[in-house]
Amino acid sequence: MIVVINKEKLREDITRAGFSITSLAKKIGCSKAHISSIVNHERNPSAVIAVKICEQIKGQFDQYFFIESVHNKKQRKEGGR
């Protein structure tokens, strides 16, 4: 699962690259609602969308996103077993 590390930095860099949420969504071929929900931590991006965002804003994947293992997440919820 891919999660956003720092939504403030992501939003700032989208703006710095000259995009609004709407224009970025159009550029990468998805809805404004989808990008907005990713930036606001309401939804996790697919790998394809995360990479497209990085390509458009000319940023490194690991500045904005983290690949979290579903297995590790489950272990944390169960108390580290």
N, CA, C and O atoms as a Tinker XYZ file with bonds, in Angstrom:
   324  protein
     1  N      0.843000   -1.163000    0.000000    73     2
     2  CA     0.000000    0.000000    0.000000    64     1     3
     3  C      0.896000    1.236000    0.000000    63     2     4     5
     4  O      1.907000    1.279000    0.700000    81     3
     5  N      0.523000    2.217000   -0.773000    73     3     6
     6  CA     1.282000    3.466000   -0.842000    64     5     7
     7  C      0.524000    4.519000   -0.044000    63     6     8     9
     8  O     -0.679000    4.705000   -0.226000    81     7
     9  N      1.236000    5.202000    0.837000    73     7    10
    10  CA     0.622000    6.242000    1.665000    64     9    11
    11  C      1.390000    7.555000    1.490000    63    10    12    13
    12  O      2.579000    7.562000    1.172000    81    11
    13  N      0.687000    8.650000    1.704000    73    11    14
    14  CA     1.306000    9.977000    1.638000    64    13    15
    15  C      2.044000   10.219000    2.946000    63    14    16    17
    16  O      1.489000   10.030000    4.029000    81    15
    17  N      3.291000   10.637000    2.837000    73    15    18
    18  CA     4.099000   10.918000    4.023000    64    17    19
    19  C      3.786000   12.304000    4.575000    63    18    20    21
    20  O      3.564000   12.471000    5.774000    81    19
    21  N      3.771000   13.294000    3.688000    73    19    22
    22  CA     3.662000   14.685000    4.113000    64    21    23
    23  C      2.722000   15.426000    3.170000    63    22    24    25
    24  O      3.133000   15.889000    2.106000    81    23
    25  N      1.462000   15.534000    3.566000    73    23    26
    26  CA     0.478000   16.152000    2.678000    64    25    27
    27  C      0.757000   17.640000    2.447000    63    26    28    29
    28  O      0.453000   18.164000    1.376000    81    27
    29  N      1.328000   18.319000    3.436000    73    27    30
    30  CA     1.622000   19.744000    3.266000    64    29    31
    31  C      2.696000   19.948000    2.184000    63    30    32    33
    32  O      2.566000   20.823000    1.328000    81    31
    33  N      3.749000   19.135000    2.234000    73    31    34
    34  CA     4.809000   19.241000    1.229000    64    33    35
    35  C      4.272000   18.881000   -0.147000    63    34    36    37
    36  O      4.604000   19.538000   -1.133000    81    35
    37  N      3.451000   17.848000   -0.222000    73    35    38
    38  CA     2.880000   17.451000   -1.504000    64    37    39
    39  C      2.041000   18.582000   -2.079000    63    38    40    41
    40  O      2.195000   18.937000   -3.247000    81    39
    41  N      1.166000   19.142000   -1.277000    73    39    42
    42  CA     0.313000   20.247000   -1.743000    64    41    43
    43  C      1.163000   21.453000   -2.162000    63    42    44    45
    44  O      0.907000   22.062000   -3.201000    81    43
    45  N      2.162000   21.793000   -1.362000    73    43    46
    46  CA     3.042000   22.924000   -1.664000    64    45    47
    47  C      3.787000   22.704000   -2.988000    63    46    48    49
    48  O      3.895000   23.619000   -3.804000    81    47
    49  N      4.291000   21.504000   -3.190000    73    47    50
    50  CA     5.054000   21.225000   -4.409000    64    49    51
    51  C      4.169000   21.125000   -5.645000    63    50    52    53
    52  O      4.624000   21.406000   -6.754000    81    51
    53  N      2.926000   20.732000   -5.471000    73    51    54
    54  CA     1.977000   20.756000   -6.591000    64    53    55
    55  C      1.796000   22.196000   -7.035000    63    54    56    57
    56  O      1.836000   22.495000   -8.228000    81    55
    57  N      1.598000   23.086000   -6.074000    73    55    58
    58  CA     1.435000   24.514000   -6.383000    64    57    59
    59  C      2.712000   25.098000   -6.969000    63    58    60    61
    60  O      2.667000   25.859000   -7.936000    81    59
    61  N      3.854000   24.742000   -6.381000    73    59    62
    62  CA     5.139000   25.251000   -6.856000    64    61    63
    63  C      5.396000   24.842000   -8.306000    63    62    64    65
    64  O      6.023000   25.584000   -9.062000    81    63
    65  N      4.912000   23.662000   -8.691000    73    63    66
    66  CA     5.086000   23.172000  -10.064000    64    65    67
    67  C      4.105000   23.835000  -11.032000    63    66    68    69
    68  O      4.131000   23.561000  -12.232000    81    67
    69  N      3.240000   24.708000  -10.507000    73    67    70
    70  CA     2.328000   25.453000  -11.356000    64    69    71
    71  C      0.975000   24.791000  -11.571000    63    70    72    73
    72  O      0.237000   25.149000  -12.490000    81    71
    73  N      0.658000   23.834000  -10.726000    73    71    74
    74  CA    -0.612000   23.120000  -10.862000    64    73    75
    75  C     -1.576000   23.482000   -9.745000    63    74    76    77
    76  O     -1.174000   23.827000   -8.634000    81    75
    77  N     -2.848000   23.396000  -10.068000    73    75    78
    78  CA    -3.894000   23.328000   -9.050000    64    77    79
    79  C     -4.245000   21.851000   -8.948000    63    78    80    81
    80  O     -3.776000   21.051000   -9.757000    81    79
    81  N     -5.045000   21.483000   -7.988000    73    79    82
    82  CA    -5.484000   20.095000   -7.888000    64    81    83
    83  C     -6.218000   19.703000   -9.166000    63    82    84    85
    84  O     -6.033000   18.599000   -9.679000    81    83
    85  N     -7.043000   20.601000   -9.676000    73    83    86
    86  CA    -7.815000   20.336000  -10.896000    64    85    87
    87  C     -6.915000   20.153000  -12.106000    63    86    88    89
    88  O     -7.092000   19.206000  -12.873000    81    87
    89  N     -5.958000   21.043000  -12.286000    73    87    90
    90  CA    -5.099000   20.947000  -13.475000    64    89    91
    91  C     -4.178000   19.727000  -13.410000    63    90    92    93
    92  O     -3.886000   19.116000  -14.438000    81    91
    93  N     -3.721000   19.373000  -12.211000    73    91    94
    94  CA    -2.895000   18.175000  -12.073000    64    93    95
    95  C     -3.717000   16.932000  -12.404000    63    94    96    97
    96  O     -3.248000   16.033000  -13.101000    81    95
    97  N     -4.933000   16.894000  -11.902000    73    95    98
    98  CA    -5.810000   15.748000  -12.176000    64    97    99
    99  C     -6.029000   15.584000  -13.679000    63    98   100   101
   100  O     -5.954000   14.472000  -14.201000    81    99
   101  N     -6.295000   16.669000  -14.361000    73    99   102
   102  CA    -6.486000   16.605000  -15.823000    64   101   103
   103  C     -5.220000   16.117000  -16.518000    63   102   104   105
   104  O     -5.285000   15.305000  -17.440000    81   103
   105  N     -4.086000   16.609000  -16.078000    73   103   106
   106  CA    -2.811000   16.262000  -16.705000    64   105   107
   107  C     -2.492000   14.775000  -16.566000    63   106   108   109
   108  O     -1.948000   14.170000  -17.491000    81   107
   109  N     -2.824000   14.181000  -15.419000    73   107   110
   110  CA    -2.487000   12.770000  -15.229000    64   109   111
   111  C     -3.661000   11.835000  -15.524000    63   110   112   113
   112  O     -3.522000   10.614000  -15.447000    81   111
   113  N     -4.800000   12.403000  -15.857000    73   111   114
   114  CA    -5.918000   11.574000  -16.308000    64   113   115
   115  C     -6.768000   10.953000  -15.220000    63   114   116   117
   116  O     -7.196000    9.804000  -15.333000    81   115
   117  N     -7.011000   11.710000  -14.172000    73   115   118
   118  CA    -7.944000   11.220000  -13.162000    64   117   119
   119  C     -8.794000   12.390000  -12.663000    63   118   120   121
   120  O     -8.620000   13.521000  -13.119000    81   119
   121  N     -9.690000   12.131000  -11.751000    73   119   122
   122  CA   -10.607000   13.176000  -11.299000    64   121   123
   123  C     -9.973000   14.089000  -10.254000    63   122   124   125
   124  O     -9.036000   13.709000   -9.553000    81   123
   125  N    -10.508000   15.291000  -10.174000    73   123   126
   126  CA   -10.085000   16.242000   -9.151000    64   125   127
   127  C    -10.348000   15.658000   -7.766000    63   126   128   129
   128  O     -9.527000   15.803000   -6.861000    81   127
   129  N    -11.486000   15.002000   -7.603000    73   127   130
   130  CA   -11.838000   14.413000   -6.311000    64   129   131
   131  C    -10.819000   13.361000   -5.888000    63   130   132   133
   132  O    -10.482000   13.254000   -4.708000    81   131
   133  N    -10.333000   12.592000   -6.845000    73   131   134
   134  CA    -9.354000   11.547000   -6.536000    64   133   135
   135  C     -8.040000   12.160000   -6.031000    63   134   136   137
   136  O     -7.509000   11.739000   -5.003000    81   135
   137  N     -7.527000   13.148000   -6.752000    73   135   138
   138  CA    -6.276000   13.807000   -6.326000    64   137   139
   139  C     -6.480000   14.510000   -4.985000    63   138   140   141
   140  O     -5.623000   14.430000   -4.105000    81   139
   141  N     -7.591000   15.184000   -4.830000    73   139   142
   142  CA    -7.868000   15.879000   -3.581000    64   141   143
   143  C     -7.906000   14.909000   -2.406000    63   142   144   145
   144  O     -7.378000   15.211000   -1.335000    81   143
   145  N     -8.520000   13.759000   -2.596000    73   143   146
   146  CA    -8.597000   12.786000   -1.495000    64   145   147
   147  C     -7.229000   12.183000   -1.171000    63   146   148   149
   148  O     -6.974000   11.818000   -0.023000    81   147
   149  N     -6.350000   12.076000   -2.166000    73   147   150
   150  CA    -4.984000   11.605000   -1.911000    64   149   151
   151  C     -4.217000   12.656000   -1.097000    63   150   152   153
   152  O     -3.585000   12.335000   -0.091000    81   151
   153  N     -4.282000   13.898000   -1.541000    73   151   154
   154  CA    -3.559000   14.979000   -0.870000    64   153   155
   155  C     -4.062000   15.180000    0.563000    63   154   156   157
   156  O     -3.291000   15.572000    1.439000    81   155
   157  N     -5.340000   14.916000    0.804000    73   155   158
   158  CA    -5.920000   15.108000    2.134000    64   157   159
   159  C     -5.901000   13.857000    3.005000    63   158   160   161
   160  O     -6.574000   13.808000    4.035000    81   159
   161  N     -5.128000   12.837000    2.594000    73   159   162
   162  CA    -4.985000   11.594000    3.368000    64   161   163
   163  C     -6.290000   10.831000    3.523000    63   162   164   165
   164  O     -6.435000   10.056000    4.469000    81   163
   165  N     -7.238000   11.028000    2.626000    73   163   166
   166  CA    -8.501000   10.307000    2.705000    64   165   167
   167  C     -8.468000    9.037000    1.862000    63   166   168   169
   168  O     -9.321000    8.161000    2.007000    81   167
   169  N     -7.479000    8.948000    0.983000    73   167   170
   170  CA    -7.374000    7.821000    0.069000    64   169   171
   171  C     -5.900000    7.598000   -0.251000    63   170   172   173
   172  O     -5.122000    8.550000   -0.320000    81   171
   173  N     -5.526000    6.356000   -0.442000    73   171   174
   174  CA    -4.150000    6.050000   -0.829000    64   173   175
   175  C     -4.068000    5.944000   -2.345000    63   174   176   177
   176  O     -4.961000    5.386000   -2.983000    81   175
   177  N     -2.994000    6.479000   -2.921000    73   175   178
   178  CA    -2.862000    6.415000   -4.378000    64   177   179
   179  C     -2.394000    5.039000   -4.840000    63   178   180   181
   180  O     -1.747000    4.302000   -4.095000    81   179
   181  N     -2.727000    4.715000   -6.059000    73   179   182
   182  CA    -2.127000    3.533000   -6.673000    64   181   183
   183  C     -0.686000    3.894000   -7.019000    63   182   184   185
   184  O     -0.314000    5.068000   -7.023000    81   183
   185  N      0.108000    2.890000   -7.304000    73   183   186
   186  CA     1.502000    3.140000   -7.697000    64   185   187
   187  C      1.551000    3.990000   -8.955000    63   186   188   189
   188  O      2.383000    4.890000   -9.066000    81   187
   189  N      0.675000    3.714000   -9.890000    73   187   190
   190  CA     0.657000    4.453000  -11.162000    64   189   191
   191  C      0.363000    5.927000  -10.916000    63   190   192   193
   192  O      1.053000    6.793000  -11.454000    81   191
   193  N     -0.642000    6.217000  -10.117000    73   191   194
   194  CA    -0.998000    7.617000   -9.849000    64   193   195
   195  C      0.109000    8.312000   -9.066000    63   194   196   197
   196  O      0.440000    9.459000   -9.367000    81   195
   197  N      0.685000    7.650000   -8.074000    73   195   198
   198  CA     1.775000    8.255000   -7.296000    64   197   199
   199  C      2.948000    8.618000   -8.199000    63   198   200   201
   200  O      3.513000    9.705000   -8.081000    81   199
   201  N      3.311000    7.716000   -9.095000    73   199   202
   202  CA     4.427000    7.980000  -10.017000    64   201   203
   203  C      4.070000    9.120000  -10.963000    63   202   204   205
   204  O      4.914000    9.974000  -11.234000    81   203
   205  N      2.846000    9.153000  -11.468000    73   203   206
   206  CA     2.436000   10.235000  -12.369000    64   205   207
   207  C      2.478000   11.585000  -11.663000    63   206   208   209
   208  O      2.891000   12.580000  -12.258000    81   207
   209  N      2.058000   11.628000  -10.415000    73   207   210
   210  CA     2.126000   12.877000   -9.647000    64   209   211
   211  C      3.581000   13.333000   -9.547000    63   210   212   213
   212  O      3.894000   14.494000   -9.813000    81   211
   213  N      4.455000   12.423000   -9.167000    73   211   214
   214  CA     5.880000   12.761000   -9.030000    64   213   215
   215  C      6.477000   13.243000  -10.344000    63   214   216   217
   216  O      7.252000   14.200000  -10.360000    81   215
   217  N      6.128000   12.599000  -11.429000    73   215   218
   218  CA     6.643000   13.007000  -12.737000    64   217   219
   219  C      6.200000   14.425000  -13.078000    63   218   220   221
   220  O      6.995000   15.222000  -13.576000    81   219
   221  N      4.952000   14.737000  -12.816000    73   219   222
   222  CA     4.432000   16.056000  -13.169000    64   221   223
   223  C      4.992000   17.167000  -12.296000    63   222   224   225
   224  O      5.260000   18.264000  -12.785000    81   223
   225  N      5.170000   16.894000  -11.015000    73   223   226
   226  CA     5.678000   17.956000  -10.135000    64   225   227
   227  C      7.195000   17.899000   -9.996000    63   226   228   229
   228  O      7.796000   18.672000   -9.251000    81   227
   229  N      7.802000   16.968000  -10.728000    73   227   230
   230  CA     9.257000   16.824000  -10.767000    64   229   231
   231  C      9.853000   16.608000   -9.373000    63   230   232   233
   232  O     10.844000   17.232000   -8.993000    81   231
   233  N      9.217000   15.709000   -8.631000    73   231   234
   234  CA     9.683000   15.384000   -7.292000    64   233   235
   235  C     10.029000   13.912000   -7.184000    63   234   236   237
   236  O      9.624000   13.101000   -8.016000    81   235
   237  N     10.774000   13.584000   -6.160000    73   235   238
   238  CA    11.159000   12.205000   -5.899000    64   237   239
   239  C     10.050000   11.495000   -5.123000    63   238   240   241
   240  O      9.464000   12.058000   -4.199000    81   239
   241  N      9.776000   10.267000   -5.508000    73   239   242
   242  CA     8.709000    9.474000   -4.900000    64   241   243
   243  C      8.797000    9.479000   -3.377000    63   242   244   245
   244  O      7.793000    9.680000   -2.693000    81   243
   245  N      9.992000    9.259000   -2.852000    73   243   246
   246  CA    10.141000    9.133000   -1.402000    64   245   247
   247  C     10.030000   10.459000   -0.642000    63   246   248   249
   248  O     10.070000   10.465000    0.588000    81   247
   249  N      9.893000   11.574000   -1.353000    73   247   250
   250  CA     9.624000   12.845000   -0.690000    64   249   251
   251  C      8.158000   12.939000   -0.267000    63   250   252   253
   252  O      7.820000   13.659000    0.673000    81   251
   253  N      7.299000   12.212000   -0.962000    73   251   254
   254  CA     5.865000   12.345000   -0.764000    64   253   255
   255  C      5.173000   11.058000   -0.325000    63   254   256   257
   256  O      4.162000   11.096000    0.376000    81   255
   257  N      5.722000    9.925000   -0.740000    73   255   258
   258  CA     5.034000    8.652000   -0.557000    64   257   259
   259  C      5.919000    7.613000    0.132000    63   258   260   261
   260  O      7.148000    7.680000    0.092000    81   259
   261  N      5.251000    6.661000    0.758000    73   259   262
   262  CA     5.909000    5.556000    1.433000    64   261   263
   263  C      5.166000    4.283000    1.064000    63   262   264   265
   264  O      3.935000    4.259000    1.044000    81   263
   265  N      5.912000    3.231000    0.773000    73   263   266
   266  CA     5.289000    1.948000    0.472000    64   265   267
   267  C      5.225000    1.165000    1.771000    63   266   268   269
   268  O      6.247000    0.751000    2.317000    81   267
   269  N      4.018000    0.972000    2.251000    73   267   270
   270  CA     3.805000    0.274000    3.512000    64   269   271
   271  C      3.358000   -1.154000    3.226000    63   270   272   273
   272  O      2.419000   -1.387000    2.464000    81   271
   273  N      4.024000   -2.071000    3.831000    73   271   274
   274  CA     3.670000   -3.477000    3.682000    64   273   275
   275  C      2.373000   -3.757000    4.429000    63   274   276   277
   276  O      2.242000   -3.414000    5.604000    81   275
   277  N      1.438000   -4.364000    3.766000    73   275   278
   278  CA     0.185000   -4.727000    4.415000    64   277   279
   279  C      0.460000   -5.703000    5.549000    63   278   280   281
   280  O     -0.209000   -5.655000    6.581000    81   279
   281  N      1.430000   -6.581000    5.372000    73   279   282
   282  CA     1.807000   -7.542000    6.412000    64   281   283
   283  C      2.301000   -6.820000    7.662000    63   282   284   285
   284  O      1.892000   -7.158000    8.773000    81   283
   285  N      3.178000   -5.829000    7.494000    73   283   286
   286  CA     3.709000   -5.073000    8.633000    64   285   287
   287  C      2.614000   -4.281000    9.330000    63   286   288   289
   288  O      2.606000   -4.175000   10.557000    81   287
   289  N      1.697000   -3.730000    8.560000    73   287   290
   290  CA     0.601000   -2.962000    9.128000    64   289   291
   291  C     -0.277000   -3.862000    9.988000    63   290   292   293
   292  O     -0.702000   -3.467000   11.073000    81   291
   293  N     -0.546000   -5.054000    9.510000    73   291   294
   294  CA    -1.359000   -6.013000   10.262000    64   293   295
   295  C     -0.662000   -6.398000   11.562000    63   294   296   297
   296  O     -1.311000   -6.494000   12.604000    81   295
   297  N      0.655000   -6.621000   11.515000    73   295   298
   298  CA     1.397000   -6.973000   12.713000    64   297   299
   299  C      1.326000   -5.874000   13.770000    63   298   300   301
   300  O      1.167000   -6.160000   14.957000    81   299
   301  N      1.444000   -4.616000   13.341000    73   299   302
   302  CA     1.365000   -3.497000   14.289000    64   301   303
   303  C      0.015000   -3.463000   14.974000    63   302   304   305
   304  O     -0.065000   -3.228000   16.180000    81   303
   305  N     -1.053000   -3.696000   14.215000    73   303   306
   306  CA    -2.393000   -3.692000   14.794000    64   305   307
   307  C     -2.586000   -4.832000   15.786000    63   306   308   309
   308  O     -3.357000   -4.707000   16.738000    81   307
   309  N     -1.891000   -5.937000   15.566000    73   307   310
   310  CA    -2.029000   -7.087000   16.452000    64   309   311
   311  C     -1.055000   -7.053000   17.618000    63   310   312   313
   312  O     -0.986000   -8.008000   18.393000    81   311
   313  N     -0.324000   -5.998000   17.750000    73   311   314
   314  CA     0.595000   -5.866000   18.874000    64   313   315
   315  C      1.988000   -6.372000   18.615000    63   314   316   317
   316  O      2.707000   -6.705000   19.557000    81   315
   317  N      2.396000   -6.440000   17.347000    73   315   318
   318  CA     3.767000   -6.774000   17.022000    64   317   319
   319  C      4.087000   -8.254000   16.973000    63   318   320   321
   320  O      5.261000   -8.623000   17.000000    81   319
   321  N      3.106000   -9.092000   16.903000    73   319   322
   322  CA     3.374000  -10.529000   16.832000    64   321   323
   323  C      3.950000  -10.939000   15.520000    63   322   324
   324  O      4.228000  -12.120000   15.310000    81   323
